[in-house]
Amino acid sequence: MSVMKLRGIAGWLTGACLLLTLVAPAWACRCPAEPSAATAYQRADVVVQATVLAVQGDINQDGATARLRVLRAWKRPVGAEIEVRTATTCAFEFQGGASYLLYLTVSADGTQYSTKRCMGNLPLAGADKALDWLQRHGATVSVEGRAP
């Protein structure tokens, strides 16, 4: 094989490796499909309608924790303010001041909430269908420490 041919192959392989390195993070979290409200509700330990008060951390590093003001809850009572952790390659990206419908899991000891991208979380502005489903089929519970 000629030197020119070898250089061409080496250049092509270097380019292909670089491309794979840049694209690999996009493959890290793939949600098969957006779950229906019923499926998301079934998988979650608690569902909340909440507004983000603050976000600490970086989802691209060690994860982030969002402090939320909870307006409504389903399945399990929660406090008026809770912290929700999100990490891994499927971390949910909270935006400060934004309102969401969130499907959360609760730690075994019941003290920590978490969520991720593929759980069915929605910006509140796009959650009308899911909220309708929750009003018809969900078990509404109290938000502790919040005036009625």
PDB file of C-alpha atoms in Angstrom:
ATOM      1  CA  MET A   1       0.000   0.000   0.000  1.00  0.00           C
ATOM      2  CA  SER A   2       1.306   3.431  -0.846  1.00  0.00           C
ATOM      3  CA  VAL A   3       2.136   6.046   1.787  1.00  0.00           C
ATOM      4  CA  MET A   4      -0.517   8.368   0.332  1.00  0.00           C
ATOM      5  CA  LYS A   5      -3.173   5.694   0.654  1.00  0.00           C
ATOM      6  CA  LEU A   6      -2.184   4.976   4.267  1.00  0.00           C
ATOM      7  CA  ARG A   7      -2.319   8.681   5.125  1.00  0.00           C
ATOM      8  CA  GLY A   8      -5.762   8.923   3.546  1.00  0.00           C
ATOM      9  CA  ILE A   9      -7.023   5.958   5.572  1.00  0.00           C
ATOM     10  CA  ALA A  10      -5.485   7.352   8.770  1.00  0.00           C
ATOM     11  CA  GLY A  11      -7.115  10.751   8.143  1.00  0.00           C
ATOM     12  CA  TRP A  12     -10.484   9.124   7.493  1.00  0.00           C
ATOM     13  CA  LEU A  13     -10.232   7.012  10.672  1.00  0.00           C
ATOM     14  CA  THR A  14      -9.244  10.057  12.738  1.00  0.00           C
ATOM     15  CA  GLY A  15     -12.226  11.992  11.393  1.00  0.00           C
ATOM     16  CA  ALA A  16     -14.596   9.088  12.063  1.00  0.00           C
ATOM     17  CA  CYS A  17     -13.321   8.736  15.649  1.00  0.00           C
ATOM     18  CA  LEU A  18     -13.708  12.463  16.242  1.00  0.00           C
ATOM     19  CA  LEU A  19     -17.250  12.377  14.883  1.00  0.00           C
ATOM     20  CA  LEU A  20     -18.152   9.433  17.121  1.00  0.00           C
ATOM     21  CA  THR A  21     -16.690  11.233  20.136  1.00  0.00           C
ATOM     22  CA  LEU A  22     -18.820  14.305  19.455  1.00  0.00           C
ATOM     23  CA  VAL A  23     -21.999  12.339  18.757  1.00  0.00           C
ATOM     24  CA  ALA A  24     -21.671   9.789  21.590  1.00  0.00           C
ATOM     25  CA  PRO A  25     -23.199  12.010  24.329  1.00  0.00           C
ATOM     26  CA  ALA A  26     -26.352  12.353  22.228  1.00  0.00           C
ATOM     27  CA  TRP A  27     -26.729   8.571  22.339  1.00  0.00           C
ATOM     28  CA  ALA A  28     -26.387   8.466  26.112  1.00  0.00           C
ATOM     29  CA  CYS A  29     -30.070   9.177  26.885  1.00  0.00           C
ATOM     30  CA  ARG A  30     -32.722   8.016  24.513  1.00  0.00           C
ATOM     31  CA  CYS A  31     -36.330   8.044  25.597  1.00  0.00           C
ATOM     32  CA  PRO A  32     -38.168   5.368  23.621  1.00  0.00           C
ATOM     33  CA  ALA A  33     -41.261   7.587  23.377  1.00  0.00           C
ATOM     34  CA  GLU A  34     -42.965  10.208  25.494  1.00  0.00           C
ATOM     35  CA  PRO A  35     -45.013   8.172  27.994  1.00  0.00           C
ATOM     36  CA  SER A  36     -48.749   8.682  28.212  1.00  0.00           C
ATOM     37  CA  ALA A  37     -50.086  10.445  31.302  1.00  0.00           C
ATOM     38  CA  ALA A  38     -51.351   7.082  32.583  1.00  0.00           C
ATOM     39  CA  THR A  39     -47.957   5.401  32.137  1.00  0.00           C
ATOM     40  CA  ALA A  40     -46.024   8.318  33.641  1.00  0.00           C
ATOM     41  CA  TYR A  41     -48.428   8.388  36.614  1.00  0.00           C
ATOM     42  CA  GLN A  42     -48.067   4.643  37.173  1.00  0.00           C
ATOM     43  CA  ARG A  43     -44.242   4.813  37.145  1.00  0.00           C
ATOM     44  CA  ALA A  44     -43.987   7.825  39.482  1.00  0.00           C
ATOM     45  CA  ASP A  45     -44.166   7.764  43.272  1.00  0.00           C
ATOM     46  CA  VAL A  46     -45.564  11.300  43.335  1.00  0.00           C
ATOM     47  CA  VAL A  47     -46.679  13.831  40.715  1.00  0.00           C
ATOM     48  CA  VAL A  48     -46.480  17.588  41.281  1.00  0.00           C
ATOM     49  CA  GLN A  49     -47.367  20.810  39.572  1.00  0.00           C
ATOM     50  CA  ALA A  50     -44.584  23.140  40.659  1.00  0.00           C
ATOM     51  CA  THR A  51     -42.553  26.262  39.951  1.00  0.00           C
ATOM     52  CA  VAL A  52     -38.754  26.257  40.096  1.00  0.00           C
ATOM     53  CA  LEU A  53     -37.467  28.659  42.758  1.00  0.00           C
ATOM     54  CA  ALA A  54     -33.762  27.900  42.319  1.00  0.00           C
ATOM     55  CA  VAL A  55     -31.395  25.434  40.662  1.00  0.00           C
ATOM     56  CA  GLN A  56     -28.004  24.455  42.054  1.00  0.00           C
ATOM     57  CA  GLY A  57     -25.393  22.361  40.311  1.00  0.00           C
ATOM     58  CA  ASP A  58     -24.820  21.398  36.707  1.00  0.00           C
ATOM     59  CA  ILE A  59     -26.597  18.492  35.018  1.00  0.00           C
ATOM     60  CA  ASN A  60     -23.555  18.045  32.781  1.00  0.00           C
ATOM     61  CA  GLN A  61     -21.262  17.528  35.771  1.00  0.00           C
ATOM     62  CA  ASP A  62     -22.507  15.910  38.985  1.00  0.00           C
ATOM     63  CA  GLY A  63     -26.197  16.667  38.499  1.00  0.00           C
ATOM     64  CA  ALA A  64     -28.457  19.428  39.772  1.00  0.00           C
ATOM     65  CA  THR A  65     -30.941  20.043  42.565  1.00  0.00           C
ATOM     66  CA  ALA A  66     -34.002  22.213  42.012  1.00  0.00           C
ATOM     67  CA  ARG A  67     -35.940  23.836  44.845  1.00  0.00           C
ATOM     68  CA  LEU A  68     -39.618  23.855  43.911  1.00  0.00           C
ATOM     69  CA  ARG A  69     -42.785  25.537  45.146  1.00  0.00           C
ATOM     70  CA  VAL A  70     -45.486  22.874  44.871  1.00  0.00           C
ATOM     71  CA  LEU A  71     -48.961  24.025  43.871  1.00  0.00           C
ATOM     72  CA  ARG A  72     -50.705  20.655  43.477  1.00  0.00           C
ATOM     73  CA  ALA A  73     -49.790  17.037  44.117  1.00  0.00           C
ATOM     74  CA  TRP A  74     -51.043  13.565  43.277  1.00  0.00           C
ATOM     75  CA  LYS A  75     -50.424  10.115  44.791  1.00  0.00           C
ATOM     76  CA  ARG A  76     -48.494  11.147  47.945  1.00  0.00           C
ATOM     77  CA  PRO A  77     -48.567  14.253  50.162  1.00  0.00           C
ATOM     78  CA  VAL A  78     -45.581  16.564  49.759  1.00  0.00           C
ATOM     79  CA  GLY A  79     -44.361  19.773  51.339  1.00  0.00           C
ATOM     80  CA  ALA A  80     -45.072  23.199  49.885  1.00  0.00           C
ATOM     81  CA  GLU A  81     -41.359  23.438  49.038  1.00  0.00           C
ATOM     82  CA  ILE A  82     -39.323  20.411  48.036  1.00  0.00           C
ATOM     83  CA  GLU A  83     -35.930  19.726  46.517  1.00  0.00           C
ATOM     84  CA  VAL A  84     -35.663  17.452  43.490  1.00  0.00           C
ATOM     85  CA  ARG A  85     -32.371  15.910  42.389  1.00  0.00           C
ATOM     86  CA  THR A  86     -31.618  15.070  38.786  1.00  0.00           C
ATOM     87  CA  ALA A  87     -28.425  13.449  37.547  1.00  0.00           C
ATOM     88  CA  THR A  88     -27.039  10.916  35.064  1.00  0.00           C
ATOM     89  CA  THR A  89     -27.035  11.269  31.314  1.00  0.00           C
ATOM     90  CA  CYS A  90     -30.834  11.544  31.415  1.00  0.00           C
ATOM     91  CA  ALA A  91     -30.950  14.488  33.827  1.00  0.00           C
ATOM     92  CA  PHE A  92     -33.980  16.768  33.484  1.00  0.00           C
ATOM     93  CA  GLU A  93     -32.981  20.358  32.756  1.00  0.00           C
ATOM     94  CA  PHE A  94     -34.834  22.642  35.172  1.00  0.00           C
ATOM     95  CA  GLN A  95     -35.130  26.326  34.271  1.00  0.00           C
ATOM     96  CA  GLY A  96     -35.357  28.846  37.117  1.00  0.00           C
ATOM     97  CA  GLY A  97     -38.817  30.440  37.350  1.00  0.00           C
ATOM     98  CA  ALA A  98     -40.426  27.886  35.012  1.00  0.00           C
ATOM     99  CA  SER A  99     -43.497  25.849  35.948  1.00  0.00           C
ATOM    100  CA  TYR A 100     -43.758  22.132  35.267  1.00  0.00           C
ATOM    101  CA  LEU A 101     -45.807  19.012  35.712  1.00  0.00           C
ATOM    102  CA  LEU A 102     -43.242  16.624  37.198  1.00  0.00           C
ATOM    103  CA  TYR A 103     -43.267  12.877  37.752  1.00  0.00           C
ATOM    104  CA  LEU A 104     -40.982  12.067  40.672  1.00  0.00           C
ATOM    105  CA  THR A 105     -39.532   9.039  42.393  1.00  0.00           C
ATOM    106  CA  VAL A 106     -38.915   8.986  46.132  1.00  0.00           C
ATOM    107  CA  SER A 107     -35.923   7.427  47.870  1.00  0.00           C
ATOM    108  CA  ALA A 108     -36.463   4.278  49.961  1.00  0.00           C
ATOM    109  CA  ASP A 109     -36.351   6.316  53.176  1.00  0.00           C
ATOM    110  CA  GLY A 110     -38.884   8.791  51.755  1.00  0.00           C
ATOM    111  CA  THR A 111     -36.660  11.849  52.143  1.00  0.00           C
ATOM    112  CA  GLN A 112     -35.332  12.542  48.632  1.00  0.00           C
ATOM    113  CA  TYR A 113     -37.131  13.245  45.369  1.00  0.00           C
ATOM    114  CA  SER A 114     -35.621  12.715  41.948  1.00  0.00           C
ATOM    115  CA  THR A 115     -36.620  12.801  38.301  1.00  0.00           C
ATOM    116  CA  LYS A 116     -35.123  12.405  34.860  1.00  0.00           C
ATOM    117  CA  ARG A 117     -35.838  13.332  31.279  1.00  0.00           C
ATOM    118  CA  CYS A 118     -37.783  10.232  30.204  1.00  0.00           C
ATOM    119  CA  MET A 119     -40.333  10.224  33.041  1.00  0.00           C
ATOM    120  CA  GLY A 120     -42.929  12.315  31.199  1.00  0.00           C
ATOM    121  CA  ASN A 121     -42.158  15.718  32.756  1.00  0.00           C
ATOM    122  CA  LEU A 122     -43.744  18.612  30.890  1.00  0.00           C
ATOM    123  CA  PRO A 123     -43.585  22.391  30.903  1.00  0.00           C
ATOM    124  CA  LEU A 124     -46.878  23.510  32.413  1.00  0.00           C
ATOM    125  CA  ALA A 125     -47.787  25.374  29.218  1.00  0.00           C
ATOM    126  CA  GLY A 126     -47.836  22.035  27.336  1.00  0.00           C
ATOM    127  CA  ALA A 127     -49.377  19.856  30.053  1.00  0.00           C
ATOM    128  CA  ASP A 128     -53.118  20.377  29.421  1.00  0.00           C
ATOM    129  CA  LYS A 129     -53.818  16.773  28.331  1.00  0.00           C
ATOM    130  CA  ALA A 130     -51.855  15.297  31.239  1.00  0.00           C
ATOM    131  CA  LEU A 131     -53.547  17.654  33.737  1.00  0.00           C
ATOM    132  CA  ASP A 132     -56.961  16.667  32.350  1.00  0.00           C
ATOM    133  CA  TRP A 133     -56.031  13.002  32.799  1.00  0.00           C
ATOM    134  CA  LEU A 134     -54.825  13.648  36.373  1.00  0.00           C
ATOM    135  CA  GLN A 135     -58.040  15.482  37.272  1.00  0.00           C
ATOM    136  CA  ARG A 136     -60.121  12.534  36.038  1.00  0.00           C
ATOM    137  CA  HIS A 137     -57.980   9.604  37.195  1.00  0.00           C
ATOM    138  CA  GLY A 138     -55.283  10.794  39.610  1.00  0.00           C
ATOM    139  CA  ALA A 139     -55.454  10.699  43.402  1.00  0.00           C
ATOM    140  CA  THR A 140     -55.155  14.350  44.485  1.00  0.00           C
ATOM    141  CA  VAL A 141     -53.348  14.733  47.809  1.00  0.00           C
ATOM    142  CA  SER A 142     -52.497  17.612  50.132  1.00  0.00           C
ATOM    143  CA  VAL A 143     -49.575  19.958  49.804  1.00  0.00           C
ATOM    144  CA  GLU A 144     -48.375  20.235  53.394  1.00  0.00           C
ATOM    145  CA  GLY A 145     -47.627  23.682  54.766  1.00  0.00           C
ATOM    146  CA  ARG A 146     -49.614  25.461  52.084  1.00  0.00           C
ATOM    147  CA  ALA A 147     -52.696  27.539  52.840  1.00  0.00           C
ATOM    148  CA  PRO A 148     -55.838  26.089  51.211  1.00  0.00           C
TER     149      PRO A 148
END
